[in-house]
Amino acid sequence: MPIYSSSDFEESNDHNNLSGKLFGRERSLHSALGGGQVADILLWRNKSLTAAILLGFTMIWFLFEVLEYNFVTLVCHITILVMLMVFITYTTAKFTDWDLPDIHEITLQESAFKWLYRKLNLFLLRFYEISSGENFLEFFMVIGALWMLSVIGNHFSSLNLLFFCVICLGTLPALYEEYEKEVDHLISKGKKDATKMLKKLDAEVLKKIPRGRVKEKKSK
């Protein structure tokens, strides 16, 4: 059910021309997020994988923040558990007809490191491009965002902040895709109201502030 009235919708009949998409994008949300596996995860196109990732981060947060588990202790316990599982599997396979798993099937693929290497290089190039100050607006926006993040980080633990960001990434894009028209309509209406208020403030307050006249130099 739409969250805006029919009169509001009729007032902005040509909705796409007036408000456009969020952040001024012209492509679909899936394409704007890259259109790959990351977009599928953020938009819940692969529900099992997205749910597994959120569940995994929730379990990590619960272990460290609620149960106050030590990181080194947790890593050691997980390693011991994995070693015991492998030992039991191989020992059982000797007395049964089980086929032992191929070690090459559980090793990390070289393509995974190449993908990480490319992403890291792209990040470094982008970081240098922004830090060079070619685009002053983008430079100061990033500085401001990092400063706000540092202020927020003083009031929350790093794990809580990371968990909050993961939950937002796992829910907000999918919710926006589901209610895209409503959100775009409200943002468009909010921009119009903010513009009207600024114009009213400028006309009724700012322009009425007396300003001193510039004294002309007396000609000798």
mmCIF file of C-alpha atoms in Angstrom:
data_model
loop_
_atom_site.group_PDB
_atom_site.id
_atom_site.type_symbol
_atom_site.label_atom_id
_atom_site.label_comp_id
_atom_site.label_asym_id
_atom_site.label_seq_id
_atom_site.Cartn_x
_atom_site.Cartn_y
_atom_site.Cartn_z
ATOM 1 C CA MET A 1 0.000 0.000 0.000
ATOM 2 C CA PRO A 2 1.544 3.364 -0.981
ATOM 3 C CA ILE A 3 2.658 5.591 1.894
ATOM 4 C CA TYR A 4 1.589 8.765 0.064
ATOM 5 C CA SER A 5 -1.919 9.955 -0.770
ATOM 6 C CA SER A 6 -3.422 9.993 -4.229
ATOM 7 C CA SER A 7 -3.536 13.811 -4.195
ATOM 8 C CA ASP A 8 0.191 13.968 -3.570
ATOM 9 C CA PHE A 9 0.804 11.556 -6.403
ATOM 10 C CA GLU A 10 -1.414 13.552 -8.792
ATOM 11 C CA GLU A 11 0.437 16.724 -7.832
ATOM 12 C CA SER A 12 3.620 15.112 -9.124
ATOM 13 C CA ASN A 13 2.099 13.143 -11.993
ATOM 14 C CA ASP A 14 5.290 13.047 -13.999
ATOM 15 C CA HIS A 15 7.126 11.470 -11.101
ATOM 16 C CA ASN A 16 10.170 10.266 -12.969
ATOM 17 C CA ASN A 17 10.822 13.661 -14.565
ATOM 18 C CA LEU A 18 10.426 15.642 -11.360
ATOM 19 C CA SER A 19 12.271 13.553 -8.822
ATOM 20 C CA GLY A 20 14.326 11.066 -10.834
ATOM 21 C CA LYS A 21 16.106 8.262 -9.115
ATOM 22 C CA LEU A 22 17.917 8.370 -5.804
ATOM 23 C CA PHE A 23 21.358 10.061 -6.122
ATOM 24 C CA GLY A 24 20.407 11.058 -9.674
ATOM 25 C CA ARG A 25 21.062 7.608 -11.112
ATOM 26 C CA GLU A 26 19.578 6.586 -14.443
ATOM 27 C CA ARG A 27 20.240 2.835 -14.250
ATOM 28 C CA SER A 28 18.464 0.215 -12.173
ATOM 29 C CA LEU A 29 19.608 -0.325 -8.601
ATOM 30 C CA HIS A 30 21.103 -3.712 -9.495
ATOM 31 C CA SER A 31 23.191 -2.155 -12.283
ATOM 32 C CA ALA A 32 24.227 0.760 -10.061
ATOM 33 C CA LEU A 33 25.592 -1.712 -7.492
ATOM 34 C CA GLY A 34 27.760 -3.381 -10.128
ATOM 35 C CA GLY A 35 25.347 -5.980 -11.468
ATOM 36 C CA GLY A 36 27.494 -8.869 -10.215
ATOM 37 C CA GLN A 37 27.464 -11.225 -7.283
ATOM 38 C CA VAL A 38 27.814 -8.366 -4.786
ATOM 39 C CA ALA A 39 24.635 -6.778 -6.128
ATOM 40 C CA ASP A 40 22.870 -10.135 -5.959
ATOM 41 C CA ILE A 41 23.872 -10.459 -2.296
ATOM 42 C CA LEU A 42 22.852 -6.905 -1.330
ATOM 43 C CA LEU A 43 19.488 -7.183 -3.094
ATOM 44 C CA TRP A 44 18.752 -10.708 -1.822
ATOM 45 C CA ARG A 45 18.778 -12.221 -5.320
ATOM 46 C CA ASN A 46 20.778 -15.083 -3.779
ATOM 47 C CA LYS A 47 18.762 -15.431 -0.576
ATOM 48 C CA SER A 48 20.638 -18.395 0.876
ATOM 49 C CA LEU A 49 24.041 -16.722 0.516
ATOM 50 C CA THR A 50 22.817 -13.374 1.867
ATOM 51 C CA ALA A 51 21.148 -15.036 4.843
ATOM 52 C CA ALA A 52 24.290 -17.099 5.522
ATOM 53 C CA ILE A 53 26.476 -13.965 5.507
ATOM 54 C CA LEU A 54 24.155 -12.063 7.856
ATOM 55 C CA LEU A 55 23.867 -15.093 10.125
ATOM 56 C CA GLY A 56 27.652 -15.487 10.185
ATOM 57 C CA PHE A 57 28.239 -11.846 11.133
ATOM 58 C CA THR A 58 25.491 -12.086 13.751
ATOM 59 C CA MET A 59 27.156 -15.122 15.309
ATOM 60 C CA ILE A 60 30.539 -13.352 15.336
ATOM 61 C CA TRP A 61 28.991 -10.277 16.960
ATOM 62 C CA PHE A 62 27.202 -12.440 19.535
ATOM 63 C CA LEU A 63 30.390 -14.328 20.442
ATOM 64 C CA PHE A 64 32.562 -11.249 20.890
ATOM 65 C CA GLU A 65 30.105 -8.679 22.234
ATOM 66 C CA VAL A 66 27.585 -10.727 24.216
ATOM 67 C CA LEU A 67 29.659 -13.722 25.346
ATOM 68 C CA GLU A 68 32.859 -11.589 25.391
ATOM 69 C CA TYR A 69 34.855 -14.309 23.667
ATOM 70 C CA ASN A 70 38.556 -13.621 23.153
ATOM 71 C CA PHE A 71 39.637 -13.569 19.509
ATOM 72 C CA VAL A 72 42.714 -15.751 19.960
ATOM 73 C CA THR A 73 40.735 -18.250 22.039
ATOM 74 C CA LEU A 74 38.002 -18.422 19.422
ATOM 75 C CA VAL A 75 40.480 -18.992 16.576
ATOM 76 C CA CYS A 76 42.212 -21.754 18.548
ATOM 77 C CA HIS A 77 38.925 -23.478 19.403
ATOM 78 C CA ILE A 78 37.717 -23.312 15.784
ATOM 79 C CA THR A 79 41.053 -24.717 14.559
ATOM 80 C CA ILE A 80 40.876 -27.550 17.087
ATOM 81 C CA LEU A 81 37.304 -28.321 16.031
ATOM 82 C CA VAL A 82 38.231 -28.399 12.330
ATOM 83 C CA MET A 83 41.255 -30.622 13.014
ATOM 84 C CA LEU A 84 39.092 -33.059 14.982
ATOM 85 C CA MET A 85 36.521 -33.170 12.186
ATOM 86 C CA VAL A 86 39.224 -33.875 9.582
ATOM 87 C CA PHE A 87 40.792 -36.530 11.816
ATOM 88 C CA ILE A 88 37.466 -38.279 12.379
ATOM 89 C CA THR A 89 36.654 -38.137 8.662
ATOM 90 C CA TYR A 90 39.979 -39.636 7.557
ATOM 91 C CA THR A 91 39.986 -42.246 10.315
ATOM 92 C CA THR A 92 36.449 -43.336 9.462
ATOM 93 C CA ALA A 93 37.291 -43.453 5.751
ATOM 94 C CA LYS A 94 40.022 -46.028 6.402
ATOM 95 C CA PHE A 95 37.489 -48.552 7.741
ATOM 96 C CA THR A 96 34.681 -47.790 5.321
ATOM 97 C CA ASP A 97 34.202 -47.307 1.599
ATOM 98 C CA TRP A 98 34.243 -43.540 1.819
ATOM 99 C CA ASP A 99 36.287 -41.698 -0.780
ATOM 100 C CA LEU A 100 38.772 -39.322 0.776
ATOM 101 C CA PRO A 101 38.365 -35.722 -0.397
ATOM 102 C CA ASP A 102 40.922 -34.394 -2.838
ATOM 103 C CA ILE A 103 43.161 -31.821 -1.149
ATOM 104 C CA HIS A 104 43.240 -29.759 -4.351
ATOM 105 C CA GLU A 105 39.498 -29.241 -4.151
ATOM 106 C CA ILE A 106 39.712 -27.416 -0.817
ATOM 107 C CA THR A 107 42.675 -25.159 -1.614
ATOM 108 C CA LEU A 108 42.158 -21.504 -2.452
ATOM 109 C CA GLN A 109 41.979 -20.715 -6.136
ATOM 110 C CA GLU A 110 44.514 -18.364 -7.676
ATOM 111 C CA SER A 111 41.667 -16.381 -9.271
ATOM 112 C CA ALA A 112 40.465 -15.350 -5.801
ATOM 113 C CA PHE A 113 43.782 -13.638 -5.084
ATOM 114 C CA LYS A 114 43.754 -11.995 -8.526
ATOM 115 C CA TRP A 115 40.285 -10.603 -7.836
ATOM 116 C CA LEU A 116 41.420 -9.271 -4.448
ATOM 117 C CA TYR A 117 44.558 -7.823 -6.040
ATOM 118 C CA ARG A 118 42.518 -5.968 -8.679
ATOM 119 C CA LYS A 119 40.075 -4.599 -6.116
ATOM 120 C CA LEU A 120 42.925 -3.403 -3.894
ATOM 121 C CA ASN A 121 44.611 -1.645 -6.818
ATOM 122 C CA LEU A 122 41.330 0.010 -7.816
ATOM 123 C CA PHE A 123 40.837 1.163 -4.228
ATOM 124 C CA LEU A 124 44.347 2.637 -4.056
ATOM 125 C CA LEU A 125 43.914 4.426 -7.393
ATOM 126 C CA ARG A 126 40.556 5.820 -6.302
ATOM 127 C CA PHE A 127 42.011 6.896 -2.948
ATOM 128 C CA TYR A 128 44.861 8.727 -4.687
ATOM 129 C CA GLU A 129 42.448 10.352 -7.140
ATOM 130 C CA ILE A 130 40.272 11.722 -4.344
ATOM 131 C CA SER A 131 43.236 12.750 -2.160
ATOM 132 C CA SER A 132 44.836 14.692 -5.032
ATOM 133 C CA GLY A 133 42.065 17.292 -4.706
ATOM 134 C CA GLU A 134 41.116 17.426 -8.380
ATOM 135 C CA ASN A 135 37.477 17.391 -7.286
ATOM 136 C CA PHE A 136 37.281 19.635 -4.214
ATOM 137 C CA LEU A 137 33.643 18.780 -3.479
ATOM 138 C CA GLU A 138 34.336 15.055 -3.457
ATOM 139 C CA PHE A 139 37.505 15.610 -1.423
ATOM 140 C CA PHE A 140 35.741 17.559 1.349
ATOM 141 C CA MET A 141 32.766 15.154 1.327
ATOM 142 C CA VAL A 142 35.096 12.213 1.973
ATOM 143 C CA ILE A 143 36.953 14.163 4.673
ATOM 144 C CA GLY A 144 33.638 15.054 6.318
ATOM 145 C CA ALA A 145 32.364 11.476 6.123
ATOM 146 C CA LEU A 146 35.564 10.123 7.670
ATOM 147 C CA TRP A 147 35.416 12.738 10.439
ATOM 148 C CA MET A 148 31.775 11.868 11.204
ATOM 149 C CA LEU A 149 32.695 8.173 11.233
ATOM 150 C CA SER A 150 35.522 8.861 13.691
ATOM 151 C CA VAL A 151 33.116 10.740 15.989
ATOM 152 C CA ILE A 152 30.600 7.895 15.839
ATOM 153 C CA GLY A 153 33.409 5.414 16.499
ATOM 154 C CA ASN A 154 34.149 7.117 19.824
ATOM 155 C CA HIS A 155 30.717 6.082 21.108
ATOM 156 C CA PHE A 156 30.580 2.532 19.761
ATOM 157 C CA SER A 157 32.984 -0.367 19.689
ATOM 158 C CA SER A 158 34.495 -1.227 16.331
ATOM 159 C CA LEU A 159 32.678 -4.555 16.200
ATOM 160 C CA ASN A 160 29.300 -2.975 16.984
ATOM 161 C CA LEU A 161 29.866 -0.366 14.288
ATOM 162 C CA LEU A 162 30.925 -3.022 11.769
ATOM 163 C CA PHE A 163 27.920 -5.188 12.640
ATOM 164 C CA PHE A 164 25.579 -2.204 12.231
ATOM 165 C CA CYS A 165 27.066 -1.421 8.795
ATOM 166 C CA VAL A 166 26.709 -5.052 7.686
ATOM 167 C CA ILE A 167 23.065 -5.150 8.800
ATOM 168 C CA CYS A 168 22.361 -1.898 6.940
ATOM 169 C CA LEU A 169 24.056 -3.179 3.774
ATOM 170 C CA GLY A 170 22.092 -6.408 4.011
ATOM 171 C CA THR A 171 18.687 -4.782 4.480
ATOM 172 C CA LEU A 172 18.484 -1.177 3.194
ATOM 173 C CA PRO A 173 19.240 -1.827 -0.532
ATOM 174 C CA ALA A 174 16.647 -4.606 -0.670
ATOM 175 C CA LEU A 175 14.062 -2.488 1.144
ATOM 176 C CA TYR A 176 14.733 0.455 -1.170
ATOM 177 C CA GLU A 177 14.323 -1.755 -4.242
ATOM 178 C CA GLU A 178 10.999 -3.007 -2.847
ATOM 179 C CA TYR A 179 9.658 0.488 -2.094
ATOM 180 C CA GLU A 180 11.627 2.459 -4.687
ATOM 181 C CA LYS A 181 8.733 4.601 -5.978
ATOM 182 C CA GLU A 182 7.585 5.583 -2.501
ATOM 183 C CA VAL A 183 11.095 6.479 -1.328
ATOM 184 C CA ASP A 184 11.874 8.493 -4.468
ATOM 185 C CA HIS A 185 8.556 10.322 -4.116
ATOM 186 C CA LEU A 186 9.215 11.242 -0.472
ATOM 187 C CA ILE A 187 12.765 12.383 -1.253
ATOM 188 C CA SER A 188 11.503 14.513 -4.137
ATOM 189 C CA LYS A 189 8.831 16.056 -1.928
ATOM 190 C CA GLY A 190 11.372 16.668 0.835
ATOM 191 C CA LYS A 191 13.684 18.463 -1.593
ATOM 192 C CA LYS A 192 10.833 20.671 -2.770
ATOM 193 C CA ASP A 193 9.813 21.534 0.800
ATOM 194 C CA ALA A 194 13.419 22.269 1.763
ATOM 195 C CA THR A 195 13.838 24.530 -1.292
ATOM 196 C CA LYS A 196 10.654 26.437 -0.423
ATOM 197 C CA MET A 197 11.797 26.899 3.184
ATOM 198 C CA LEU A 198 15.215 28.166 2.082
ATOM 199 C CA LYS A 199 13.646 30.623 -0.357
ATOM 200 C CA LYS A 200 11.241 31.820 2.342
ATOM 201 C CA LEU A 201 14.096 32.205 4.826
ATOM 202 C CA ASP A 202 16.111 34.139 2.278
ATOM 203 C CA ALA A 203 13.197 36.450 1.396
ATOM 204 C CA GLU A 204 11.900 37.103 4.923
ATOM 205 C CA VAL A 205 15.083 37.065 6.987
ATOM 206 C CA LEU A 206 18.360 37.143 5.132
ATOM 207 C CA LYS A 207 17.462 39.896 2.671
ATOM 208 C CA LYS A 208 16.152 42.102 5.504
ATOM 209 C CA ILE A 209 19.471 42.071 7.341
ATOM 210 C CA PRO A 210 20.955 45.568 6.947
ATOM 211 C CA ARG A 211 24.306 45.715 5.283
ATOM 212 C CA GLY A 212 26.800 48.504 5.618
ATOM 213 C CA ARG A 213 27.481 50.575 2.568
ATOM 214 C CA VAL A 214 30.921 50.514 1.080
ATOM 215 C CA LYS A 215 32.498 53.887 1.646
ATOM 216 C CA GLU A 216 33.841 55.494 -1.450
ATOM 217 C CA LYS A 217 37.301 56.894 -1.248
ATOM 218 C CA LYS A 218 37.300 60.629 -1.323
ATOM 219 C CA SER A 219 39.070 61.984 -4.291
ATOM 220 C CA LYS A 220 41.849 64.290 -3.325
#
